[in-house]
mmCIF file of C-alpha atoms in Angstrom:
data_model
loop_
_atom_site.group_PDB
_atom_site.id
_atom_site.type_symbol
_atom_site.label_atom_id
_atom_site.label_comp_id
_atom_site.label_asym_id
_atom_site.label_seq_id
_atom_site.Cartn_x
_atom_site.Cartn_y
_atom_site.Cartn_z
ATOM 1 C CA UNK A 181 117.055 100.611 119.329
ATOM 2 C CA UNK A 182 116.707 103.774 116.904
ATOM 3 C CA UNK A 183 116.729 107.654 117.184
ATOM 4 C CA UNK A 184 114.489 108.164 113.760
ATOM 5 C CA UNK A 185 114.740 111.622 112.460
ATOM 6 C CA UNK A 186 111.985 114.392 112.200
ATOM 7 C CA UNK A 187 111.092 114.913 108.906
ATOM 8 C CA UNK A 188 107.741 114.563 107.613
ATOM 9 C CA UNK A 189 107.881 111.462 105.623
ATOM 10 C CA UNK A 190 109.773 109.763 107.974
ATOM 11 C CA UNK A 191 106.571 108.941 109.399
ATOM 12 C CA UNK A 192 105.708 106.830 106.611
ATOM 13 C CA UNK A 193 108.886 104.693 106.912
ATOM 14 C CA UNK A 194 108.017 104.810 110.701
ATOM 15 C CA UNK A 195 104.718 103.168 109.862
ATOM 16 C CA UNK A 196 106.147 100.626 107.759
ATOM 17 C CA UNK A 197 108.556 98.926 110.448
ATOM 18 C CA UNK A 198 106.529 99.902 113.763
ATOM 19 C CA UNK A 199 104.562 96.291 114.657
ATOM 20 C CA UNK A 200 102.590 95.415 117.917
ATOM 21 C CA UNK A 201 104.591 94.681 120.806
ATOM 22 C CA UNK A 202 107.394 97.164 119.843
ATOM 23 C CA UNK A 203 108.207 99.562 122.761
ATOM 24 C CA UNK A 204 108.150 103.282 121.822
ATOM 25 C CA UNK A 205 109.408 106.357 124.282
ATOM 26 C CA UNK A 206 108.791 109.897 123.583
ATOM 27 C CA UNK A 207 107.727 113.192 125.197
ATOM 28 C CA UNK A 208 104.524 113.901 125.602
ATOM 29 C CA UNK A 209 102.510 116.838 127.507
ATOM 30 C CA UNK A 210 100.173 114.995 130.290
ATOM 31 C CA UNK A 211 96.890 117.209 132.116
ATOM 32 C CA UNK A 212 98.336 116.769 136.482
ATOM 33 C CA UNK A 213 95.693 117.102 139.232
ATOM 34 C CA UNK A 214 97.514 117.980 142.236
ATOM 35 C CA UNK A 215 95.632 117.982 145.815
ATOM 36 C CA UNK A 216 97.119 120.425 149.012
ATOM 37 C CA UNK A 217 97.476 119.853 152.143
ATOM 38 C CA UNK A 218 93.963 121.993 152.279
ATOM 39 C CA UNK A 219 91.812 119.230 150.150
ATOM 40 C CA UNK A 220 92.328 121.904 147.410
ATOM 41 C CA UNK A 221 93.345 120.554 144.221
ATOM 42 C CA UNK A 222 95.015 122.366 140.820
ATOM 43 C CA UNK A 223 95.354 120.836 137.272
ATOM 44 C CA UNK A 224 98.684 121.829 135.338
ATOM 45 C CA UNK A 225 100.141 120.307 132.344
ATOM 46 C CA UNK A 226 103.574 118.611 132.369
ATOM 47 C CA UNK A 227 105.874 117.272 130.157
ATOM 48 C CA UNK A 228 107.560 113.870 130.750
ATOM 49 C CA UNK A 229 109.156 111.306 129.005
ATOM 50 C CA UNK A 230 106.742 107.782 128.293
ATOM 51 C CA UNK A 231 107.519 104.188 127.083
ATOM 52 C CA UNK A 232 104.515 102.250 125.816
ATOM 53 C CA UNK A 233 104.430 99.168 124.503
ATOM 54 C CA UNK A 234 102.259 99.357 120.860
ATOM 55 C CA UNK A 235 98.463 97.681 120.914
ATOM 56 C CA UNK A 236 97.486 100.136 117.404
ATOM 57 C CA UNK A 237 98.733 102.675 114.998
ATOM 58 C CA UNK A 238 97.027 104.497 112.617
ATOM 59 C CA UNK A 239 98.489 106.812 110.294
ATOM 60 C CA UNK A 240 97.027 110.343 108.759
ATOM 61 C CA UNK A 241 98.385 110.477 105.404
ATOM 62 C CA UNK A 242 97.323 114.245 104.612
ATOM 63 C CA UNK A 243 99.680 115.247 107.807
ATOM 64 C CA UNK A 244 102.083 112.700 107.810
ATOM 65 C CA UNK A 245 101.110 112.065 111.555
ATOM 66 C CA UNK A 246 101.275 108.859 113.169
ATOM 67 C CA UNK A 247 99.097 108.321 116.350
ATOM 68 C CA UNK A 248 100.185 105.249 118.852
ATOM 69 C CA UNK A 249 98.305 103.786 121.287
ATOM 70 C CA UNK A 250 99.593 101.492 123.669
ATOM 71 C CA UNK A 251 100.327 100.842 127.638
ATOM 72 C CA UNK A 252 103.131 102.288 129.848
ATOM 73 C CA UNK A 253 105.909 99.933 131.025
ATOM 74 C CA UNK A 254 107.997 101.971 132.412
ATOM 75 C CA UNK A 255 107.678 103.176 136.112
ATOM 76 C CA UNK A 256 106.930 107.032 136.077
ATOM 77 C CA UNK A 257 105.294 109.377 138.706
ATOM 78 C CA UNK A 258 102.969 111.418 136.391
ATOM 79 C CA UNK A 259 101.417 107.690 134.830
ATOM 80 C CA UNK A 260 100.770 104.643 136.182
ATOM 81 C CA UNK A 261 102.057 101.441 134.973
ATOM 82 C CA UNK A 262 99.701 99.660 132.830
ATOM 83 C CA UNK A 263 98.023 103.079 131.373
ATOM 84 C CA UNK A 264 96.758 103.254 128.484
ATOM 85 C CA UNK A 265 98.378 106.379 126.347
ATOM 86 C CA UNK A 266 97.810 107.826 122.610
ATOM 87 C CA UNK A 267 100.985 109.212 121.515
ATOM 88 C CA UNK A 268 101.136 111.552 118.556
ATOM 89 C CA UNK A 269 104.415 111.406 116.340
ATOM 90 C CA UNK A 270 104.932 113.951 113.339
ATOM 91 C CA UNK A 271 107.413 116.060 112.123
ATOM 92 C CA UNK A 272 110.089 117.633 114.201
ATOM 93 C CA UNK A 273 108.738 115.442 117.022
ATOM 94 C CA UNK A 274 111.752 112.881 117.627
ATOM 95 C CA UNK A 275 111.281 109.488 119.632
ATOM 96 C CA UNK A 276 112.946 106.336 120.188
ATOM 97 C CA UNK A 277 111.290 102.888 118.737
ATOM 98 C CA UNK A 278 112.666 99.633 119.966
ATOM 99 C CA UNK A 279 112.573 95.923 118.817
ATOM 100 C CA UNK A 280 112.930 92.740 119.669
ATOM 101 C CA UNK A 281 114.538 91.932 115.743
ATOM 102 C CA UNK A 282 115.799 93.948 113.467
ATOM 103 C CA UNK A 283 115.316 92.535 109.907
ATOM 104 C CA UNK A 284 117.057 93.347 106.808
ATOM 105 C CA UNK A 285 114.019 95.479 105.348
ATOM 106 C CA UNK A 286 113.710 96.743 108.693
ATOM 107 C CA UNK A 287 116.723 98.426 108.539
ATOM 108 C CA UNK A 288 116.831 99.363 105.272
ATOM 109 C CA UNK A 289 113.613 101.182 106.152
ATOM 110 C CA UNK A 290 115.639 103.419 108.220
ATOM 111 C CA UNK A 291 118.285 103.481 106.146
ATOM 112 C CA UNK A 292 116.062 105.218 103.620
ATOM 113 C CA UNK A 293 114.513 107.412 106.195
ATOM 114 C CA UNK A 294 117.595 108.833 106.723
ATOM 115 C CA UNK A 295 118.580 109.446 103.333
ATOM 116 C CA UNK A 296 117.450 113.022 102.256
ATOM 117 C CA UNK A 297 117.845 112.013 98.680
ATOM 118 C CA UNK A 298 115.291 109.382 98.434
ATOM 119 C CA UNK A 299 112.598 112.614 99.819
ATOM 120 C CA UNK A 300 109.611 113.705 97.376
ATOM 121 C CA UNK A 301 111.421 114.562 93.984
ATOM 122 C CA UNK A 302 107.727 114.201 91.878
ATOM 123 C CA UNK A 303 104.857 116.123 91.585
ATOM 124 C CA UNK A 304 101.179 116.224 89.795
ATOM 125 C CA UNK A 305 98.606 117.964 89.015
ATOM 126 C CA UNK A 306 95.595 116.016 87.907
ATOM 127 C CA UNK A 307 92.926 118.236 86.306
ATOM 128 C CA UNK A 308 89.490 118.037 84.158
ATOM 129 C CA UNK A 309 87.466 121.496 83.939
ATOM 130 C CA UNK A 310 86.315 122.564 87.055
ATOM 131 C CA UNK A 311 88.462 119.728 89.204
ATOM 132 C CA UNK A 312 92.003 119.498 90.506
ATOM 133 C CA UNK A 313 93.864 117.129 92.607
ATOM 134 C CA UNK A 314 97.823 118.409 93.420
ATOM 135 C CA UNK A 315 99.845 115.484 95.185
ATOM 136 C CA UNK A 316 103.230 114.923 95.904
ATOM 137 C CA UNK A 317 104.640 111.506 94.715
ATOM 138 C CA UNK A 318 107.485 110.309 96.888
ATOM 139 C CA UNK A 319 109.631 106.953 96.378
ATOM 140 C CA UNK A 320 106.846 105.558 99.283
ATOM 141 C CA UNK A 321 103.376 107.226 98.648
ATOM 142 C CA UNK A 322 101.429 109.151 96.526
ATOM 143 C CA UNK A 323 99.640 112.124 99.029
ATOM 144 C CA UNK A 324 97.141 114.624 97.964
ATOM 145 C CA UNK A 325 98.026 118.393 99.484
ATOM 146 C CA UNK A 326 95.372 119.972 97.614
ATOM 147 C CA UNK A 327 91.793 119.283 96.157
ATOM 148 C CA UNK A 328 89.978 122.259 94.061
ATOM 149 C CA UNK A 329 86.306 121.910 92.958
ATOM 150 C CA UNK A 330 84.855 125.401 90.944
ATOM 151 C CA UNK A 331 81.847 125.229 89.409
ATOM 152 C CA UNK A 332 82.094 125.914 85.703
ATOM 153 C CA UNK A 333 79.005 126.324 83.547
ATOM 154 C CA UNK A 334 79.009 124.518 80.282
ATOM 155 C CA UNK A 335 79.242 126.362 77.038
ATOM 156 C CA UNK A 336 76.162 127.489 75.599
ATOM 157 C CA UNK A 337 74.090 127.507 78.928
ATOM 158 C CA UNK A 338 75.433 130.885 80.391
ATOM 159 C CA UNK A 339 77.161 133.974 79.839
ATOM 160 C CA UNK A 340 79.932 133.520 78.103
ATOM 161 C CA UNK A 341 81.861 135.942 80.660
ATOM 162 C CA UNK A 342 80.504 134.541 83.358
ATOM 163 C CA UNK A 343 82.215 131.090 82.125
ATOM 164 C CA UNK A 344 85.703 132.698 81.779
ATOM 165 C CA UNK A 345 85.431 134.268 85.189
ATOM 166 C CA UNK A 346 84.551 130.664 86.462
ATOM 167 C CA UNK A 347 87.796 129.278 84.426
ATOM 168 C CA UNK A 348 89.903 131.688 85.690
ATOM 169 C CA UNK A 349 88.941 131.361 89.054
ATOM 170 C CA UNK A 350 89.793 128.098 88.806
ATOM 171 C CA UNK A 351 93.332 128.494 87.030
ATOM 172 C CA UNK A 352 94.120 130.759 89.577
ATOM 173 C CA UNK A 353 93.529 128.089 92.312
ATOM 174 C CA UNK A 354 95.169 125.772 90.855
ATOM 175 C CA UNK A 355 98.297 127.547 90.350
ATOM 176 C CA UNK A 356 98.043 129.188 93.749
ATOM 177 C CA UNK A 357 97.987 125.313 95.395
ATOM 178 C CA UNK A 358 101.506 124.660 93.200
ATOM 179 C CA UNK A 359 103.178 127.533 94.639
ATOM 180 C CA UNK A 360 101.803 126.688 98.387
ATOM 181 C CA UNK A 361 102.196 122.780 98.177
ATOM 182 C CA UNK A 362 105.223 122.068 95.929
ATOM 183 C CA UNK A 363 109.177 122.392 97.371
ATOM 184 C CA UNK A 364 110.763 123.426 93.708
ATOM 185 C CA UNK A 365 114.206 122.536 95.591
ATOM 186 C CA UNK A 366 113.287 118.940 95.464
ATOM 187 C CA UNK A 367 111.004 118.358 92.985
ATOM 188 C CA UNK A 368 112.624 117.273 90.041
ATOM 189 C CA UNK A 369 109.473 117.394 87.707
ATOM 190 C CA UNK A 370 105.909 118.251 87.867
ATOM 191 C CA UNK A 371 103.256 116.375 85.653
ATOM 192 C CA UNK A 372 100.135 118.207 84.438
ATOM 193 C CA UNK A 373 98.055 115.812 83.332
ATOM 194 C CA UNK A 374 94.231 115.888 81.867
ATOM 195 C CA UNK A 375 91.859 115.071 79.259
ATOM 196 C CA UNK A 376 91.889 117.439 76.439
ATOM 197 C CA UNK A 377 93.613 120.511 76.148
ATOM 198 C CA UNK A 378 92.613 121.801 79.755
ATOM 199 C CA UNK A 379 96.175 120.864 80.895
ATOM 200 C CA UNK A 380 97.417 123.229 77.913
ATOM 201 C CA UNK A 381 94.788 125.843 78.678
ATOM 202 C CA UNK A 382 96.013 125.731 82.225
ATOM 203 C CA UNK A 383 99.646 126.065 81.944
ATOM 204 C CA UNK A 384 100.071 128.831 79.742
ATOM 205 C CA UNK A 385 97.592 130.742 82.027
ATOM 206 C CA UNK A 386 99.889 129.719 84.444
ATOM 207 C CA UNK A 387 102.789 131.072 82.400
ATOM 208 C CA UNK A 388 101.139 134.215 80.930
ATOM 209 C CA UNK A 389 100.067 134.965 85.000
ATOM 210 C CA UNK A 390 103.802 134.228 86.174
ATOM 211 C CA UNK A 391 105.426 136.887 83.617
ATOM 212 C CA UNK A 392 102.913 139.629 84.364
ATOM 213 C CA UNK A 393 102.585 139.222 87.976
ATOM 214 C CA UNK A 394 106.633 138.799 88.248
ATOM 215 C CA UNK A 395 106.290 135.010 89.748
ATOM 216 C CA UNK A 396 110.066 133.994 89.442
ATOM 217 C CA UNK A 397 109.514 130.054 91.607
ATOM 218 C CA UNK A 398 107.390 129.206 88.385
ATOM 219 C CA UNK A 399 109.438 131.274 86.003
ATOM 220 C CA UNK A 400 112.618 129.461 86.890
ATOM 221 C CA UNK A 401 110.928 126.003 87.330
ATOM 222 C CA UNK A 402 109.270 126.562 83.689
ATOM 223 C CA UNK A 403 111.267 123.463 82.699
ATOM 224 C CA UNK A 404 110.021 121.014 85.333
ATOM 225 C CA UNK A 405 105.959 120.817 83.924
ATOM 226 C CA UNK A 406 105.623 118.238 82.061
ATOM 227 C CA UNK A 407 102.373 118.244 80.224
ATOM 228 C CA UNK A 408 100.346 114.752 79.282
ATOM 229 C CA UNK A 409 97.188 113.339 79.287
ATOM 230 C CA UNK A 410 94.921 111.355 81.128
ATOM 231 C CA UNK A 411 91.126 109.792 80.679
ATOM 232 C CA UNK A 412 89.779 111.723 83.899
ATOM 233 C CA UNK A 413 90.655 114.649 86.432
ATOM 234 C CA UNK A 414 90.524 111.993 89.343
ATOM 235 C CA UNK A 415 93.535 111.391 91.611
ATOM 236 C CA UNK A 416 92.944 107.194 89.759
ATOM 237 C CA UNK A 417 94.253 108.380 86.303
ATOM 238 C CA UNK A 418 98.049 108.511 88.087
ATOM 239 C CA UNK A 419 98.348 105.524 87.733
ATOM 240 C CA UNK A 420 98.254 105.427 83.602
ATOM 241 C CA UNK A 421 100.402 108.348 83.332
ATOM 242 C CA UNK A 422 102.792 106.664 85.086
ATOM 243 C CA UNK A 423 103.067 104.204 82.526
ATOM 244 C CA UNK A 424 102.916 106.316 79.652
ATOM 245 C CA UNK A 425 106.095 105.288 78.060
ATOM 246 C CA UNK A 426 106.810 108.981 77.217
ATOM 247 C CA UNK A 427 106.640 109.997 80.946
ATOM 248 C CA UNK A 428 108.383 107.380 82.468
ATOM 249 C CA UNK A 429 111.626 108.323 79.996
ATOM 250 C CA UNK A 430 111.185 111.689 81.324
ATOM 251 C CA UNK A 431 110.989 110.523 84.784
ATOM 252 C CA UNK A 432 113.449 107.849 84.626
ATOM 253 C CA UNK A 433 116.080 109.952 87.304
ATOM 254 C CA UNK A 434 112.986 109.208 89.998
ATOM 255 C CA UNK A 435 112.730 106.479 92.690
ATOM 256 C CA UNK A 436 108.693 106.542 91.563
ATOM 257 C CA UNK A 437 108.736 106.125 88.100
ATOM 258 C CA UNK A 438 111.446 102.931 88.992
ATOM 259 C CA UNK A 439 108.972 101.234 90.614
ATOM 260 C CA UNK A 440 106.041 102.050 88.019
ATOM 261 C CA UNK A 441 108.674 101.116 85.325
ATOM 262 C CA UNK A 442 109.329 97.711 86.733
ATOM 263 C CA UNK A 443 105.481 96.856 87.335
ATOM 264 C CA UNK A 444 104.864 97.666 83.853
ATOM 265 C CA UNK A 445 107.547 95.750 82.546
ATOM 266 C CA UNK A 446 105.478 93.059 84.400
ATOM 267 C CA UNK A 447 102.226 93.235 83.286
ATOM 268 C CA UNK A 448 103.720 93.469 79.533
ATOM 269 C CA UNK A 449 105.820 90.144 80.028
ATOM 270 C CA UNK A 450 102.911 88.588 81.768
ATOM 271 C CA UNK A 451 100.951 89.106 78.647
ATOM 272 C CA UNK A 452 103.753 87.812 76.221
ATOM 273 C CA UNK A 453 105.861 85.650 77.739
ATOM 274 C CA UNK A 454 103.980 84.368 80.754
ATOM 275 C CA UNK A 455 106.695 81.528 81.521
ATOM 276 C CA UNK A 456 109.127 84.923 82.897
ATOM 277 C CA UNK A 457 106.705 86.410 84.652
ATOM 278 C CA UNK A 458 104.889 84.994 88.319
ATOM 279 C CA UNK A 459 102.931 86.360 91.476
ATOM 280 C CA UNK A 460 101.647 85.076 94.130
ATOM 281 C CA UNK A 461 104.679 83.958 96.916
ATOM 282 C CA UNK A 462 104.315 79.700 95.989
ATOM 283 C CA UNK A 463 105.180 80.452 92.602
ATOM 284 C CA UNK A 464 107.563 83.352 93.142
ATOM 285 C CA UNK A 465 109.638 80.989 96.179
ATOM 286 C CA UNK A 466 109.593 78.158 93.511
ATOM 287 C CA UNK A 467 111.246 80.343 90.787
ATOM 288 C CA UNK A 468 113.436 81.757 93.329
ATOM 289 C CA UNK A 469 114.611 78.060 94.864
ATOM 290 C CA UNK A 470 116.007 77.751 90.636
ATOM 291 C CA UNK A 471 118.024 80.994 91.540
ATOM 292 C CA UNK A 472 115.503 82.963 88.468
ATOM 293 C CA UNK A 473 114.435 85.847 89.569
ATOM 294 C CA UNK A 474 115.866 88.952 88.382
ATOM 295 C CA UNK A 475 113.479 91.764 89.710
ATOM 296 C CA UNK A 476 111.227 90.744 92.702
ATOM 297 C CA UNK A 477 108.502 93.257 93.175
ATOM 298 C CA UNK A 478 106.940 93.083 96.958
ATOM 299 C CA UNK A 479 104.701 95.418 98.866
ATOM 300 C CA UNK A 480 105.274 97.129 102.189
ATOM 301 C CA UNK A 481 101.664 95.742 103.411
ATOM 302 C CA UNK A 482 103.270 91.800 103.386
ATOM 303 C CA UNK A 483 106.144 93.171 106.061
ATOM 304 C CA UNK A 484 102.946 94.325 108.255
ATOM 305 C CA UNK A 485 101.764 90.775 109.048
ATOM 306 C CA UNK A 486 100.554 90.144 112.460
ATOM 307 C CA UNK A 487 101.837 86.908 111.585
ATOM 308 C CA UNK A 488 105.588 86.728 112.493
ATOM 309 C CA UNK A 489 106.235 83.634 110.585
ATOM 310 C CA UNK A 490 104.560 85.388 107.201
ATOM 311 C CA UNK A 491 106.867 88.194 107.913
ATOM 312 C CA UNK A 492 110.072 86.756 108.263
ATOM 313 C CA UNK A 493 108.994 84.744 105.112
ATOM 314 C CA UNK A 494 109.313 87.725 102.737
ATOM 315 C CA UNK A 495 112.070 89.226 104.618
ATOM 316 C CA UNK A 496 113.864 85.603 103.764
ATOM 317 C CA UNK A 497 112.509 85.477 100.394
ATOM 318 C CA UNK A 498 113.933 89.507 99.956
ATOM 319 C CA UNK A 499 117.684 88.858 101.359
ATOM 320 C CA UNK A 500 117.609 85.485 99.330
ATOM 321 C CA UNK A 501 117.554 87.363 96.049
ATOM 322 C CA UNK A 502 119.442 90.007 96.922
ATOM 323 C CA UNK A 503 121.868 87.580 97.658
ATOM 324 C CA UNK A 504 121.414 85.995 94.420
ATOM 325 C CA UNK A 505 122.363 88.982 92.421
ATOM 326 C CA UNK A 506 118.851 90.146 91.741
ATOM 327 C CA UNK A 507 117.013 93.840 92.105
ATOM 328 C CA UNK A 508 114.262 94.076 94.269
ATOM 329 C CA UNK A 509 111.710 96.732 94.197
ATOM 330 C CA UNK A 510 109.556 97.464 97.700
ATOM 331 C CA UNK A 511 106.406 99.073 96.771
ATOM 332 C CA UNK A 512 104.346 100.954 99.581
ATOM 333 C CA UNK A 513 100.125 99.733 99.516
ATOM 334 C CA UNK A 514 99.985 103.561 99.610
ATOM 335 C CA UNK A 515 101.092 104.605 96.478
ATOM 336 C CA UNK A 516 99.788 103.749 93.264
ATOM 337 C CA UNK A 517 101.702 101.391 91.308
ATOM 338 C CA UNK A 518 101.428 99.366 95.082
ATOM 339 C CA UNK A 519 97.742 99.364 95.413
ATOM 340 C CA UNK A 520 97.996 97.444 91.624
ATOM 341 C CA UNK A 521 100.760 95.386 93.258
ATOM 342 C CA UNK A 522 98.388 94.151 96.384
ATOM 343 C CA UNK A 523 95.845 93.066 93.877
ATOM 344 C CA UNK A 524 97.808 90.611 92.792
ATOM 345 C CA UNK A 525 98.798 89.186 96.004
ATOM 346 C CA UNK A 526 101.491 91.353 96.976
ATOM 347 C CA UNK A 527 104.070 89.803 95.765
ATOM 348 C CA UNK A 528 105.223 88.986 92.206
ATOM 349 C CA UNK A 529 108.588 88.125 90.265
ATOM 350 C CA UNK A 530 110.536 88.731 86.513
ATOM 351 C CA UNK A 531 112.619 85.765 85.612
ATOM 352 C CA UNK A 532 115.820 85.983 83.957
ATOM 353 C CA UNK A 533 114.743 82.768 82.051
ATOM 354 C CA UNK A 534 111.359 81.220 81.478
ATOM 355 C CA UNK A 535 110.390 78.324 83.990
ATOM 356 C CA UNK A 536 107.475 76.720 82.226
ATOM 357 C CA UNK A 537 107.621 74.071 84.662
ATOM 358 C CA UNK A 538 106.093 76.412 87.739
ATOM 359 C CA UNK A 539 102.521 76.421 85.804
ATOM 360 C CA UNK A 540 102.641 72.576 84.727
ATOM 361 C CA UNK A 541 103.361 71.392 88.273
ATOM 362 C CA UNK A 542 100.104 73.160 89.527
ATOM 363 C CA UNK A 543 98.370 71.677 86.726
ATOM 364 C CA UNK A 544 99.164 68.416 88.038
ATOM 365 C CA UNK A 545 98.509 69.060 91.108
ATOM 366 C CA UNK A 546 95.033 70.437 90.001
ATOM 367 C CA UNK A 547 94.867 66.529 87.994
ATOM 368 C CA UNK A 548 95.480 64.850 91.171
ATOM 369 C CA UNK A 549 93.262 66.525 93.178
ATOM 370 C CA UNK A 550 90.424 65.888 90.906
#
């Protein structure tokens, strides 16, 4: 059993280790129709304490809400046993989850949950005239808190004023979404990334705006922006600035850029020295069996398995290199670098020395079968 905290993206670790057939209790606010002794009956609302056992979650990323349906199994005289319930967890709303097993990433899933330190420390702004995306990028998740669309008419086909109104109606949205969205206390950096100069354009507007309208949050964050570019304005191009060499030594201090780091160190070996560098968990549990494997990279989405045998399979294959002495990164399907991650199965390893031998076996297993 666990008391999980109440910040917001605990919800997302809450996600991550909340399976079918756990039991969850929390407050909730139920509608009570109550009949007289007169036949007359009154509706009032109540609050009472429910334990259901979980049939679904879904989870909104924009409000780091989870919602949890399920049916009660515990007697209580506002709901009958058996009832179906929708309970909705977000932040500052505490509850109690319990399990039949606690695993090793299980726990460590709380563990990090409960760490204030591991919170959001990165921000972006991804921009192209006329289009903005502003997200938060947190050691689990890459979320978008703002979107702004302004029309801008190209040069040459209007007013030339009437363009620079458009521009700076659109600057001034932009910056207004930074200081709305983004906690300067915790962010450690903010990226401002697009194609051409509009990132430059943009940030000494932002700049020129803070020193004449007295803004002192951007003033004294000055430092954080970092400025680079990208092929597109689209929320997509993340993922290449992440592995922009350049920005990942500027980022190195963040959980974030550790995990994009890592996958790009990946793809590069898988490219030039193959023989170090496997995915896909046959190949990866082979390696591993030869005590190899120096980083394992796994996402979240394998630990979500309605299969409990597939689960406890990674969460083996996890405490079996730890145990070995090597690092393993957890990616979440939700963030960036992890959506890249679950296209290649989910699950892939960097060897400390080249085993050859892995991609000759399946050869000859491919001979055999033919």
């Amino acid at each position: 059993m666990v008391l999980l905290p109440d910040e917001g993206e605990d919800m997302w670790h809450t996600y991550n280790i909340m399976m079918e057939g756990d039991c969850l209790r929390a407050t909730t606010i139920r509608k009570v129709q109550q009949e007289s002794a007169t036949g007359s009956s009154t509706s009032s609302r109540i609050r009472t304490t429910i334990t259901i056992r979980v049939e679904a979650i879904t989870f909104d990323t924009g409000a780091c809400m989870l919602r949890v349906k399920g049916r009660n199994v515990e007697e209580n005289q506002y709901i009958k046993m058996g009832a179906y319930h929708t309970v909705d967890l977000e932040p500052n709303r505490k509850f109690t989850l319990f399990k039949e097993q606690w695993d090793s990433v299980t726990i460590e899933r709380v563990d990090n949950a409960c760490d204030p330190a591991k919170h959001a420390d990165l921000a972006a702004v991804v921009m192209q005239e006329g289009l903005a995306f502003v997200c938060l990028i947190t050691s689990a998740m890459t979320v978008d808190r703002a979107k702004i669309d302004v029309n801008i008419p190209k040069k040459g086909k209007a007013d030339d004023t009437q363009r620079k109104k458009a521009v700076a109606k659109f600057f001034d949205q932009v910056m207004a979404a930074i200081i709305r969205h983004l906690n300067f206390e915790v962010v450690k950096a903010v990226l401002i990334a697009s194609p051409g100069f509009v990132k430059d354009q943009f940030f000494e507007y932002m700049m020129r705006n803070a020193v004449q309208t007295d803004i002192k949050l951007l003033l004294e964050n000055k430092s954080k922006f970092v400025l680079v570019h990208s092929s597109s304005g689209f929320r997509h191009s993340l993922r290449e600035v992440l592995e922009d060499p350049a920005v990942t030594a500027k980022l190195a201090d963040t959980k974030a850029a550790g995990e994009t780091k890592a996958l790009q160190q990946f793809m590069t070996m898988l490219g030039t020295d193959p023989d170090r560098a496997y995915y896909g968990i046959k190949h990866v549990e082979r390696a591993n069996d030869s005590l190899a494997i120096e980083t394992l990279l796994v996402s979240d989405s394998l630990f979500r398995s309605k299969d409990l045998d597939e689960r406890q399979r990674y969460v083996r294959l996890v405490d079996s290199v730890k145990g070995n002495g090597g690092d393993v990164k957890i990616f979440s399907s939700l963030h960036v670098s992890g959506e890249q991650l679950d296209q290649m199965t989910g699950v892939a390893a960097i060897l400390r020395f080249p085993m050859p031998e892995i991609e000759e076996e399946d050869h000859a297993l491919d001979s055999d079968e033919e």
